[in-house]
Short mmCIF file of C-alpha atoms in Angstrom, two decimals:
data_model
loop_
_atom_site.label_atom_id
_atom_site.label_comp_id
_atom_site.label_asym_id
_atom_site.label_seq_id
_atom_site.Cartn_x
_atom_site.Cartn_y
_atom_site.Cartn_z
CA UNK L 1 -3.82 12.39 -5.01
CA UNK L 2 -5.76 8.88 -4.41
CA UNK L 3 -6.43 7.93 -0.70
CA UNK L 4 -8.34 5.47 1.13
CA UNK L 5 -11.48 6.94 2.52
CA UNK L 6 -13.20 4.98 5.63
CA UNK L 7 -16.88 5.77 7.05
CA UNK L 8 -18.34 4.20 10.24
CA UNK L 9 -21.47 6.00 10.33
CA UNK L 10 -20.80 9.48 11.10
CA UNK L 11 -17.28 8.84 11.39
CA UNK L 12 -15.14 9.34 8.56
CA UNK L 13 -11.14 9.09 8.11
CA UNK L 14 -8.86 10.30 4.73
CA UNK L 15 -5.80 7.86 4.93
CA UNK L 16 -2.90 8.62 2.01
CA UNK L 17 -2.88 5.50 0.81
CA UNK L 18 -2.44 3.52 -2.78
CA UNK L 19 -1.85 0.29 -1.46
CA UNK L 20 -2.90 -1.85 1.77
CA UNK L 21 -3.42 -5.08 2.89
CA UNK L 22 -6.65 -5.73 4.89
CA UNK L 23 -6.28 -8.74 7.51
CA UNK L 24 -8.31 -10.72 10.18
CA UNK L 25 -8.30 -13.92 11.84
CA UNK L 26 -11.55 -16.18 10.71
CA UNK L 27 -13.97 -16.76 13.51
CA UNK L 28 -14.39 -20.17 13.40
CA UNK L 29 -10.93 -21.82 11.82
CA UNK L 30 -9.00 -19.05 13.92
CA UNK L 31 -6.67 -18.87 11.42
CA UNK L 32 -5.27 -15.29 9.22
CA UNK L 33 -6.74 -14.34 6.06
CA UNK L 34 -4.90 -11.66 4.42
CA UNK L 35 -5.57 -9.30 1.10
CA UNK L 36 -3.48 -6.68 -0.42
CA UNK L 37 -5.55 -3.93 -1.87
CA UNK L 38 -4.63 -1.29 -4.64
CA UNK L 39 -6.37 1.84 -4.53
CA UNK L 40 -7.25 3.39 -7.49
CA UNK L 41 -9.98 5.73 -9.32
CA UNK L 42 -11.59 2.46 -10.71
CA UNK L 43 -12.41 1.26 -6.93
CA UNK L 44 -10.02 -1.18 -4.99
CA UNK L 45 -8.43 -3.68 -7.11
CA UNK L 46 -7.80 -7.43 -4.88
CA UNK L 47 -4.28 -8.21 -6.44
CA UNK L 48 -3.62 -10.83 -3.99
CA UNK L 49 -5.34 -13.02 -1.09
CA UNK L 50 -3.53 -16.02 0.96
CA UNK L 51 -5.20 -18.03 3.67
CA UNK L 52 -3.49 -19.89 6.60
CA UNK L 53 -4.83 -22.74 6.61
CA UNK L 54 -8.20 -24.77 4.85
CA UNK L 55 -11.51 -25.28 6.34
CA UNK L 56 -15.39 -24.09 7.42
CA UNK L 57 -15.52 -22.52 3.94
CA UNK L 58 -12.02 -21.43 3.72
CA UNK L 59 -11.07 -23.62 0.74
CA UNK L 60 -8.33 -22.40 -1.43
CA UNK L 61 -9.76 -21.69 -4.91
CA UNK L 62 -8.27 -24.01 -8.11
CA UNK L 63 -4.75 -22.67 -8.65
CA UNK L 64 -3.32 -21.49 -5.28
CA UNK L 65 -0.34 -22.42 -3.99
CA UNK L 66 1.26 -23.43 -0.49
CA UNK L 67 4.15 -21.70 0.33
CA UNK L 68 5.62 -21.32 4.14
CA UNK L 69 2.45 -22.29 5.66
CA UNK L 70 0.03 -20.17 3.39
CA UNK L 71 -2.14 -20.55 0.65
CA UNK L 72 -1.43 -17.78 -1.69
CA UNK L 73 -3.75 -17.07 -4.95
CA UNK L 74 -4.74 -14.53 -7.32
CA UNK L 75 -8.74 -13.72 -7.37
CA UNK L 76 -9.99 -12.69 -10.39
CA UNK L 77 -12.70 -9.73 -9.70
CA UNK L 78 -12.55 -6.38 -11.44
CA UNK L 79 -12.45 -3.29 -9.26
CA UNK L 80 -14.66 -2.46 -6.49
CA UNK L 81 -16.38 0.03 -6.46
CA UNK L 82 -16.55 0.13 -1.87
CA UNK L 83 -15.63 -2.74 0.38
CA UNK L 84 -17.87 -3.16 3.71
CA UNK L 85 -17.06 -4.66 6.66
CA UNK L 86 -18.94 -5.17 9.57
CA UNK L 87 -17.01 -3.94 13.04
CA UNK L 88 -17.94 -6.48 16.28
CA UNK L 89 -16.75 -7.15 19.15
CA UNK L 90 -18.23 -10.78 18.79
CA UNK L 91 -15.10 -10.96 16.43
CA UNK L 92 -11.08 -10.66 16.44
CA UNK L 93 -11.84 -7.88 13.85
CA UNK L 94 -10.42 -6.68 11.20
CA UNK L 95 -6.69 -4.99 10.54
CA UNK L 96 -5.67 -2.43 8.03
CA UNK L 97 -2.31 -3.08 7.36
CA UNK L 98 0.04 -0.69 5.36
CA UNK L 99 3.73 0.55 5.48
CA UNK L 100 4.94 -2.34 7.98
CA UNK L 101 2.43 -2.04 10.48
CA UNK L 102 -0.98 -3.29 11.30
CA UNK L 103 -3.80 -0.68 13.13
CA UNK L 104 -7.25 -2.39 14.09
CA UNK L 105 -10.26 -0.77 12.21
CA UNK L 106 -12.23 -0.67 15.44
CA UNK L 107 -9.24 1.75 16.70
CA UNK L 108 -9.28 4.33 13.30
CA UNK L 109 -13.05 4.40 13.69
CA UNK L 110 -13.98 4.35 17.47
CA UNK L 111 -16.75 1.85 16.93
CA UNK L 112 -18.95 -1.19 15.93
CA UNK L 113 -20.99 -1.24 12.94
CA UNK L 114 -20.54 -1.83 8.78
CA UNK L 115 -17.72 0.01 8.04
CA UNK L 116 -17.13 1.35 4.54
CA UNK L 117 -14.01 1.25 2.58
CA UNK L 118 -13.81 3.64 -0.67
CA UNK L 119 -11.54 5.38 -3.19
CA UNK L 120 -11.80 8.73 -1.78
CA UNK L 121 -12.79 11.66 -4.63
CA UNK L 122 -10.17 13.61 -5.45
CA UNK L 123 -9.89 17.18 -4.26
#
């Protein structure tokens, strides 16, 4: 079975996942970002991004739309094959969202530092 597989340096976590959306509010604008994630054994596959608002480098890309508030659009990258984040407490941080609830990554991990975001192997 396909999971989501998280590493903060020593740290690691197995979550049974397939799907997830990955939010966080942007440091300057202070406004949500939000991307839905499909996990699969090509990497993690962005099928969808919107953006609350516009701004510091926030510019919705050629196409998206504005519906109830938020930019939605469709990015166009192929799969990847990790996703890295960086963990501060400078920063809101960042949410994993799945199943109708939100959990900080800070929490999962216990920590600061790049965390990394994988397709785990299969067992």
């Amino acid at each position: 079975m396909i999971a989501l597989c998280l590493a903060l340096g020593l740290v690691q976590a197995r979550l049974p996942l397939t799907e997830f959306t990955l939010a966080w509010t942007h440091s300057v604008e202070k406004v949500r970002w939000e991307e839905d994630y499909r996990v699969t054994a090509a990497g993690l596959e962005l099928t969808a991004a919107r953006v609350q608002g516009s701004g510091a480098g926030m510019e919705p890309p050629a196409g998206a739309e504005l519906r109830t508030g938020w930019w939605h659009y469709r990015p166009a990258l192929p799969p990847l094959p990790a996703l890295r984040l960086t963990l501060s407490s400078y920063s809101a941080g960042y949410q994993l969202c799945a199943a109708g609830g939100c959990r900080a990554l800070a929490d999962l991990l216990g920590g600061e530092g790049v965390v990394e975001l994988t397709p785990c192997a299969r067992e």
